[in-house]
Coordinates of C-alpha atoms (C1' of nucleotides) in Angstrom, one line a residue:
Chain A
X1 CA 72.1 -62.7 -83.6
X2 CA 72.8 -66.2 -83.6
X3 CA 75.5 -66.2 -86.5
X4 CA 76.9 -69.1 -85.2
X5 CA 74.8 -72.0 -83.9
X6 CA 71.4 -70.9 -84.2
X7 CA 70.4 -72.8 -80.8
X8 CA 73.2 -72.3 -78.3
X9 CA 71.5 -70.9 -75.7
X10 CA 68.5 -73.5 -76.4
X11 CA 70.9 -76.3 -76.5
X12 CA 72.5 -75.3 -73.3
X13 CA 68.7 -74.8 -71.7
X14 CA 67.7 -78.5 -73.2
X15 CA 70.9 -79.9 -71.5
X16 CA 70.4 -77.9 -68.1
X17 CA 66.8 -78.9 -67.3
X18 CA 67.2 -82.4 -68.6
X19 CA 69.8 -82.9 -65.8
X20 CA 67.6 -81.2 -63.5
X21 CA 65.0 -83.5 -64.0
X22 CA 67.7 -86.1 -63.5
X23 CA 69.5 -85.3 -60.9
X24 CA 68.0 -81.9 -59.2
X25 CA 69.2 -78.8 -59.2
X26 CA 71.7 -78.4 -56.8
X27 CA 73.0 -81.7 -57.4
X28 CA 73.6 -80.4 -61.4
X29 CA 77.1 -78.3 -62.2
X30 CA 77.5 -76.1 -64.9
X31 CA 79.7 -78.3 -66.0
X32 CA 77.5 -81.2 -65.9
X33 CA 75.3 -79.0 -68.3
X34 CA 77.9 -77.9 -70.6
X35 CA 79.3 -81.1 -70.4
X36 CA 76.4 -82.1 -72.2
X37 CA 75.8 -79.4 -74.6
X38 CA 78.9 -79.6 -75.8
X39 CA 80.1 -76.2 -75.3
X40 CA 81.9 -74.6 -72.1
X41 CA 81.9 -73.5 -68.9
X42 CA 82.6 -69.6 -69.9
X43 CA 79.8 -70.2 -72.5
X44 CA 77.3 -70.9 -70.3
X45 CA 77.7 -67.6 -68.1
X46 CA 77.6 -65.6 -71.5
X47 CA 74.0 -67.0 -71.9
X48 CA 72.9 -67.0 -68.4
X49 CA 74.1 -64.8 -65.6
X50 CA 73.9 -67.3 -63.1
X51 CA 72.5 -71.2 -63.0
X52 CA 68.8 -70.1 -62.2
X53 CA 68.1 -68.0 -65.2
X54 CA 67.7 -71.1 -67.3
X55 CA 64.9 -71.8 -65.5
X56 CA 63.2 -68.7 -66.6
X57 CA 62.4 -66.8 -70.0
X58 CA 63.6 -63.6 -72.0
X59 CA 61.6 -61.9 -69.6
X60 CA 59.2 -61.6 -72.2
X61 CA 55.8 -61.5 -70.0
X62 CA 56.8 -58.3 -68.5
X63 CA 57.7 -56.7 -72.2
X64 CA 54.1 -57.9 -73.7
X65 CA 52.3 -56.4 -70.4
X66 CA 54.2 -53.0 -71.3
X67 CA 53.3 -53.4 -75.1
X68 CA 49.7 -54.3 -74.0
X69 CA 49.1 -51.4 -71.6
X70 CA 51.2 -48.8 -74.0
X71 CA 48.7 -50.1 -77.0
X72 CA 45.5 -49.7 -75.0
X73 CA 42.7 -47.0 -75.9
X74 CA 43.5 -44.6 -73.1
X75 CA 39.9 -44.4 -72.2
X76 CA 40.3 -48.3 -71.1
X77 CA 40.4 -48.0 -67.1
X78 CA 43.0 -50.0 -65.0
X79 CA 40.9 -52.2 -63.8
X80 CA 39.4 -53.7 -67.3
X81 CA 43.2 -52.8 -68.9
X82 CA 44.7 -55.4 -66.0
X83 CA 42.2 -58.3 -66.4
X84 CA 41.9 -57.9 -70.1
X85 CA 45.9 -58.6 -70.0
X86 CA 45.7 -61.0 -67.5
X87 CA 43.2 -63.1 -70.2
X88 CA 45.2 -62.4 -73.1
X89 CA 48.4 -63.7 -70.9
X90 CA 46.4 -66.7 -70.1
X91 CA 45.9 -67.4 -73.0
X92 CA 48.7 -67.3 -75.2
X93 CA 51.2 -68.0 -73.0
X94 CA 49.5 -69.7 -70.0
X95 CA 47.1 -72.2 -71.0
X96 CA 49.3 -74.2 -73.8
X97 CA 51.6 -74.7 -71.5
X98 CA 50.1 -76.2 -68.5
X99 CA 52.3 -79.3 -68.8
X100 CA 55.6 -77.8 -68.7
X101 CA 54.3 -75.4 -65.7
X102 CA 53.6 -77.8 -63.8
X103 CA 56.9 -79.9 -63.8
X104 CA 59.1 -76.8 -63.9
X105 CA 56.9 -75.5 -60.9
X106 CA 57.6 -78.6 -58.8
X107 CA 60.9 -77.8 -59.2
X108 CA 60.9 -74.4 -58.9
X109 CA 59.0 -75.0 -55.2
X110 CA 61.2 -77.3 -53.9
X111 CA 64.1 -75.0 -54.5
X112 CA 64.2 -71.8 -52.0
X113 CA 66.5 -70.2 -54.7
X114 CA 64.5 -70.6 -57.2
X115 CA 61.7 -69.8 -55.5
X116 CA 63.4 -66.5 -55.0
X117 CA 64.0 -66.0 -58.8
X118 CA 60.7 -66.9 -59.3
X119 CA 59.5 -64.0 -57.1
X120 CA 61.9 -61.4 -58.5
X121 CA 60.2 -62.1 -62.2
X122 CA 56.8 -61.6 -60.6
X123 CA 58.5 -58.0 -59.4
X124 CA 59.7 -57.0 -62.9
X125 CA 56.0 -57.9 -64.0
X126 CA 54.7 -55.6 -61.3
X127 CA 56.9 -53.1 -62.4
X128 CA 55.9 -52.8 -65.4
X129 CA 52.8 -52.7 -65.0
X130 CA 52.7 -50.0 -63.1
X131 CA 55.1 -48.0 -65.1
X132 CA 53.1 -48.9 -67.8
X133 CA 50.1 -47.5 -66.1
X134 CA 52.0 -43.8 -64.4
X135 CA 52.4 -43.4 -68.1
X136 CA 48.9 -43.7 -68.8
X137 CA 48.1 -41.3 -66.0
X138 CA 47.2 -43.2 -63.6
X139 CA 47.9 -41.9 -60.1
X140 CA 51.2 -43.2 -58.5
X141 CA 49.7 -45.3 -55.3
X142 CA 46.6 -46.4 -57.5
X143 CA 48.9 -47.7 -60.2
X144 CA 51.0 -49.6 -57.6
X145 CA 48.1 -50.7 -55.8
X146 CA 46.3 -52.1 -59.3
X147 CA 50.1 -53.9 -60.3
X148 CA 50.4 -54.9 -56.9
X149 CA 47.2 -57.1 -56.8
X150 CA 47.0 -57.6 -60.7
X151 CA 49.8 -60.1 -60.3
X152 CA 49.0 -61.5 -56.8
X153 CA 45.8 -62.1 -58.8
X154 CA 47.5 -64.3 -61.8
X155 CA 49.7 -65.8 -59.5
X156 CA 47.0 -67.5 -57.1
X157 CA 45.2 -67.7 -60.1
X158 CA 48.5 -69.8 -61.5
X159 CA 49.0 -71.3 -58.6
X160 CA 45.1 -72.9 -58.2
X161 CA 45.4 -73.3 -61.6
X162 CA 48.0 -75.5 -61.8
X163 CA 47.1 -77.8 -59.1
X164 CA 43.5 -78.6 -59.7
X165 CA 42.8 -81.6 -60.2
X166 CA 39.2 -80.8 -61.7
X167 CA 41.4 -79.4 -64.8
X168 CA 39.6 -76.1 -64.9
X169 CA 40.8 -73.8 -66.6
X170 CA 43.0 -70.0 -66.4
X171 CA 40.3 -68.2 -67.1
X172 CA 38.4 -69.9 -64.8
X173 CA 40.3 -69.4 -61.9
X174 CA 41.4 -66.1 -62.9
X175 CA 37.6 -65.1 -62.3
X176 CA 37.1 -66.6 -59.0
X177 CA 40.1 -65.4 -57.5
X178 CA 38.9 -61.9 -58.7
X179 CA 35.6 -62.3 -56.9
X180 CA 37.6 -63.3 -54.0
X181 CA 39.6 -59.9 -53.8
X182 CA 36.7 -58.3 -54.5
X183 CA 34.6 -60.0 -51.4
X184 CA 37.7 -59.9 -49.3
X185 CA 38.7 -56.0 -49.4
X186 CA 35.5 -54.7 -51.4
X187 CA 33.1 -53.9 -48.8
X188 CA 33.3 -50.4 -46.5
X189 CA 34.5 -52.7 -43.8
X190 CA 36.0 -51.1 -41.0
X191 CA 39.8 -49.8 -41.5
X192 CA 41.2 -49.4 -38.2
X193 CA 39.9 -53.3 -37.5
Chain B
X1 CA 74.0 -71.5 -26.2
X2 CA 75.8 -67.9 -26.5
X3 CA 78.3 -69.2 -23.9
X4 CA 81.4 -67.5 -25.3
X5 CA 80.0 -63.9 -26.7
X6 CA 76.9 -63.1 -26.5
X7 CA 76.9 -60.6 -29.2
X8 CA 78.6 -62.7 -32.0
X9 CA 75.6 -62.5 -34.6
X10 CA 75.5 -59.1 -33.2
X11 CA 79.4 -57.8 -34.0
X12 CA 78.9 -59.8 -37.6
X13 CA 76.3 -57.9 -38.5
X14 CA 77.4 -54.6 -37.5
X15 CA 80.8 -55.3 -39.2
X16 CA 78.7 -56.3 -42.5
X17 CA 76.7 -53.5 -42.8
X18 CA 79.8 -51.0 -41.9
X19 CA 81.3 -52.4 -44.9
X20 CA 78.4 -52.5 -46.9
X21 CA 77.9 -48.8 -46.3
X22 CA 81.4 -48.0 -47.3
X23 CA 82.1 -50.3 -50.4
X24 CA 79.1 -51.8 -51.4
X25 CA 77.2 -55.2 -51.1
X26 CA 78.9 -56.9 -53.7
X27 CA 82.4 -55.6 -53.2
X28 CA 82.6 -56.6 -49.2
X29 CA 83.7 -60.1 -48.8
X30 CA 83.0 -62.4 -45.7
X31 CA 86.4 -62.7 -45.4
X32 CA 86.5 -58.5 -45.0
X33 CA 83.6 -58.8 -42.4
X34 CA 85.1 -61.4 -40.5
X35 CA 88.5 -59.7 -40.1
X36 CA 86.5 -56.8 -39.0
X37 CA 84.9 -58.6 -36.3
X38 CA 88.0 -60.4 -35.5
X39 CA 86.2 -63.8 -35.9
X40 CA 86.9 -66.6 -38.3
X41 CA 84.6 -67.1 -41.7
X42 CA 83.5 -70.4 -40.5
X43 CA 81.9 -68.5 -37.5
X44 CA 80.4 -66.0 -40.1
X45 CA 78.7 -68.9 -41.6
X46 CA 77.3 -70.5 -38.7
X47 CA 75.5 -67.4 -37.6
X48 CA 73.8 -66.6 -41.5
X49 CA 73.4 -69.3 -43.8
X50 CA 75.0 -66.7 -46.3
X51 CA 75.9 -63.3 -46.8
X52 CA 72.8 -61.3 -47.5
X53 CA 71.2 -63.0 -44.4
X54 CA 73.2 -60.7 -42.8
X55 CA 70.4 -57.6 -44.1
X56 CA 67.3 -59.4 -42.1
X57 CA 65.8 -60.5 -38.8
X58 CA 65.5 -63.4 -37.3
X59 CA 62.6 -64.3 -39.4
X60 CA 60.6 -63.0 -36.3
X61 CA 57.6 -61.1 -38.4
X62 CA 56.0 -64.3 -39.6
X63 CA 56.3 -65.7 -36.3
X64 CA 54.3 -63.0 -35.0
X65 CA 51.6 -62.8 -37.2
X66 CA 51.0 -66.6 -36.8
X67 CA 50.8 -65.7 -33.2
X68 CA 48.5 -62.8 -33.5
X69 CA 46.4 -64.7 -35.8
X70 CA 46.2 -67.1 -33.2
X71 CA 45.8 -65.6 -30.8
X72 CA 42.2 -64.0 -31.9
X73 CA 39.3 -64.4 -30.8
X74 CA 37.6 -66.9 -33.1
X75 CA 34.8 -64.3 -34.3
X76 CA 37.5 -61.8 -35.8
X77 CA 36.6 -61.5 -38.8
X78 CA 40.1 -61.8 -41.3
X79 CA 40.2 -58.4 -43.0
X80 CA 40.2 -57.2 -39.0
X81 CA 42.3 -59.3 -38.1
X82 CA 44.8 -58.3 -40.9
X83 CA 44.6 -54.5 -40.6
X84 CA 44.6 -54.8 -36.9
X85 CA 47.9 -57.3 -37.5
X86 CA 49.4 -54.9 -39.7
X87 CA 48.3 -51.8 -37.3
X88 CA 50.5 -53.6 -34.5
X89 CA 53.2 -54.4 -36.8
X90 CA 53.5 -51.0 -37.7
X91 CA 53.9 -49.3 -34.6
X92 CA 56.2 -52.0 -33.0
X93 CA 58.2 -53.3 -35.6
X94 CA 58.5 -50.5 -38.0
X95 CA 57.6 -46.9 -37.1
X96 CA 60.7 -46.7 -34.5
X97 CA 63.1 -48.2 -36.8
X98 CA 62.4 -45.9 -39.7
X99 CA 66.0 -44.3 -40.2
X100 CA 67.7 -47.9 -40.2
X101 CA 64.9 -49.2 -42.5
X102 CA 65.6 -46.5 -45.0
X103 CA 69.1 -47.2 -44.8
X104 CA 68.4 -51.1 -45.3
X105 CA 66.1 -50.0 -48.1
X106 CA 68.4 -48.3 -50.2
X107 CA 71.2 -50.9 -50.4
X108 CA 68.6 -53.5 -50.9
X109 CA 67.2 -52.0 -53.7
X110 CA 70.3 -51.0 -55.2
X111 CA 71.1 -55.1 -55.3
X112 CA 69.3 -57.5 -56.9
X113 CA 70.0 -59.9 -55.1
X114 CA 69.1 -58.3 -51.9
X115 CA 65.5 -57.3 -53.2
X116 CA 65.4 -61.5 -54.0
X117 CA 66.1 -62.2 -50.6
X118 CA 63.7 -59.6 -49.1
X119 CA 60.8 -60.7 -51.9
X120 CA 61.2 -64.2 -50.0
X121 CA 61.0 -62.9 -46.8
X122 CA 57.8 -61.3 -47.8
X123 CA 56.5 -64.6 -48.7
X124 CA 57.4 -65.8 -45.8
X125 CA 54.6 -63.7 -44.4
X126 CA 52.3 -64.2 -47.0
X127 CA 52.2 -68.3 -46.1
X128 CA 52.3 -67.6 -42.4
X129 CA 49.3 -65.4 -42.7
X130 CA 47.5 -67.9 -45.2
X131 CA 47.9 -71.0 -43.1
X132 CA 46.9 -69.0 -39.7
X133 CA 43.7 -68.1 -41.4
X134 CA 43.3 -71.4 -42.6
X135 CA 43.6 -72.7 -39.5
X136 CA 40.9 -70.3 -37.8
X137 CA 38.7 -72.0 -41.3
X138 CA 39.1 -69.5 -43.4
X139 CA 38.5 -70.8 -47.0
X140 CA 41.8 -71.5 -48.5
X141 CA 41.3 -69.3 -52.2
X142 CA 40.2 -66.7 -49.2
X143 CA 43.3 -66.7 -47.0
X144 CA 45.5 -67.0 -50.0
X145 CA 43.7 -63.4 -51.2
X146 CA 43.8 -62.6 -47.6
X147 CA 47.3 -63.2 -47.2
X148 CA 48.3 -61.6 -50.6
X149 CA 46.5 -58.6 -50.6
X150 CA 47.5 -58.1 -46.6
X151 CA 51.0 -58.2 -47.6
X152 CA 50.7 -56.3 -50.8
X153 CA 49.0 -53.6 -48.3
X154 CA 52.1 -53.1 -45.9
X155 CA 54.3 -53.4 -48.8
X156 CA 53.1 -50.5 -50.6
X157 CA 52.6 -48.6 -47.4
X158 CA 56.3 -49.2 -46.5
X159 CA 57.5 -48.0 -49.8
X160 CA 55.4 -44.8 -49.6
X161 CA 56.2 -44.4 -46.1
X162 CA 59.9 -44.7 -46.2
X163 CA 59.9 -42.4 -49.2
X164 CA 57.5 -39.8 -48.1
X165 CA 59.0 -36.4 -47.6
X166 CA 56.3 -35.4 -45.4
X167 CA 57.4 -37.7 -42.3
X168 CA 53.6 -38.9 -42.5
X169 CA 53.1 -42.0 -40.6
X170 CA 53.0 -45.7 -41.6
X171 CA 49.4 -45.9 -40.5
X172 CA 47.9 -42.8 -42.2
X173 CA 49.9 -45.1 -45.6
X174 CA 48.2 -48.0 -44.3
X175 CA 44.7 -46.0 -44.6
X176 CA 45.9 -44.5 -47.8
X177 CA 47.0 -47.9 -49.1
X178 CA 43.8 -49.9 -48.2
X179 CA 41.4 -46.8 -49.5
X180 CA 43.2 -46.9 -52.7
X181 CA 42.7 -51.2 -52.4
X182 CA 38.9 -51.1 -52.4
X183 CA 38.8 -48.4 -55.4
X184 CA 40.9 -51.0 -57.5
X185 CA 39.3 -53.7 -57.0
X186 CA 36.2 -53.2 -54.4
X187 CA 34.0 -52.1 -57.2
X188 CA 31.5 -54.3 -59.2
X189 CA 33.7 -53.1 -62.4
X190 CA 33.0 -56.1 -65.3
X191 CA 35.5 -59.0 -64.7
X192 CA 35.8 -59.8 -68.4
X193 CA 37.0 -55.9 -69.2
Chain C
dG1 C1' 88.6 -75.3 -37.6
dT2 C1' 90.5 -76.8 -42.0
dC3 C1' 89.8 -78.1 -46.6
dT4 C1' 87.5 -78.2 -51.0
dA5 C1' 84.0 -78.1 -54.6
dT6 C1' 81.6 -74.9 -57.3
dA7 C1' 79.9 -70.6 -59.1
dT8 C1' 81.2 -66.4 -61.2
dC9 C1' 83.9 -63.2 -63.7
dG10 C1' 88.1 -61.0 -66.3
dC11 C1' 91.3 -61.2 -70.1
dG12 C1' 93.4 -62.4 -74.3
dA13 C1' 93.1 -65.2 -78.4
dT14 C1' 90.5 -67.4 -82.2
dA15 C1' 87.5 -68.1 -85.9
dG16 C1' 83.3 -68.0 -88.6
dA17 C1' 80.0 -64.4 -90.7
dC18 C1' 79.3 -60.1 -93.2
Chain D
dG1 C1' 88.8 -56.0 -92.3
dT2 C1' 85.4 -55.9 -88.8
dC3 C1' 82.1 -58.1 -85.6
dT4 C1' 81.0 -60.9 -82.2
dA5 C1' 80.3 -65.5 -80.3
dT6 C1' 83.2 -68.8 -78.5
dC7 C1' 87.2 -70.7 -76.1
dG8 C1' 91.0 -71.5 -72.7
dC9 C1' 93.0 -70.2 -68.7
dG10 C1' 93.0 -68.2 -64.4
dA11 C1' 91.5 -65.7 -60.2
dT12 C1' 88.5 -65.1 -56.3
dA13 C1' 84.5 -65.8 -53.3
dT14 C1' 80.9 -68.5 -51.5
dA15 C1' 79.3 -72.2 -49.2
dG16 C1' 79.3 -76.7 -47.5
dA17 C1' 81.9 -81.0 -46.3
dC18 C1' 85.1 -83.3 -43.3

DNA sequence: GTCTATATCGCGATAGAC
DNA sequence: GTCTATCGCGATATAGAC
């Protein structure tokens, strides 16, 4: 694909986030960023449909959570399926990255627009994984119900994750938020409340 | 302060989601809903901070639950307290707009930049009901899963209800939803799958 | 209320890669 | 030649400043 500079879109992400970092977000143009990069404004909306998209990958997460659940044993249930991904997740594309996800989450929280990027990406995860598991089977609610709170679960888990300041790690907090869900809607307590 | 016309916000909106009926989110300008409304786009913009404000309330659903949360006697226990929350929610908020929510529903999902917007507004909620259990000293990993699952609870239960062909009600979907919760997750199912 | 900066998208032309 | 990424120009809408 990339006949003709190999790192255009990289070299127009570098350039954006660096002046992000410098100035903010809002404060940064697209012209600012291809101003930089050395390429143009027409450019830029060829790589990225709109300024927050830099801040976010191919959308790869939600493609490996598909590959993972299609490549399962179909005897694996949900439940094991989901946290088994979640740890995989962790750590390949989590944990080695803790650095980064914490100074693009700063940013990424300060900025109610990108805060609603940020939530639309955890949708397409929860998308998939529940497409991922209807084609395993699994009932329609249940499947939505176990994508639902699979990724609130890696998301407080992320969130925890990334500001503790005992530096435990993913995994870690992966299993304590479980055993929080687990305590908080596990027991036959009382529906109607 | 509505000293001039009471119904300003009122006429914009209806305008808007005239227009957004007839040609589309994307394809109705503020210019076209102010002329419809006979007011000027500088008026629009005072009254929503931008267009797809136009879709959603005042913002009034997290300012109930902090008050319902508050309002609790300090014993309620916070899974009660949520279903009961959610309970009230349903039948005064939702159940008698069901028609203009479906309506709502289908344009928003249709946009991606309307189901942004509304994935906010859910996390609005979320951090309203985390901080009012924090507040009554809930542990904060609990109200975080508290507040998560909670909202993940009425969200599904809104999707199934607005779809369902049966006319079944948003609480029986609220049962349906939290049955289908504690089978998920409720079990002692291995964490490390 | 008016004015303006900025994001976004369409179109036609170009130019390196195969 | 045929692709396709890039460019340059231009149009329009949003959103915020004055």
């Amino acid at each position: 694909m990339a006949r003709w500079e190999p790192g255009t879109a990289d070299r127009l992400r570098t350039a954006a986030l660096e002046l992000f970092e410098e100035k903010g977000f809002s404060a940064t143009t697209v012209p600012d960023i291809v101003g930089r990069a050395g390429l143009t404004q027409r450019t830029f909306f060829r790589h990225f449909s709109d300024k927050r998209e830099v801040f976010f990958g191919d959308d790869e997460i939600p493609r490996i959570a598909t590959r993972m659940i299609e490549g399962a044993p179909p005897e694996v249930e949900p439940l094991s399926l989901i946290t088994a991904g979640l740890r995989a997740l962790a750590g390949s594309r989590f944990e080695p990255r803790r650095n980064q996800m914490r100074v693009a989450r700063r940013i990424i929280e300060a900025e109610p627009a990108l805060r609603e990027r940020d939530l639309l990406k955890q949708a397409d995860l929860r998308d998939a994984i529940r497409a991922g598991l209807e084609g395993r089977g699994v009932d329609p609610l249940d499947a939505r119900v176990f994508a639902g709170l699979g990724v609130e679960l890696i998301q407080i888990a992320l969130e925890r994750w990334l500001q503790d300041p005992e530096g435990g790690s993913l995994v870690s907090h992966l299993d304590a938020v479980q055993d929080s869900i687990r305590a908080a809607f596990g027991s036959a307590a009382t529906r109607s409340g």
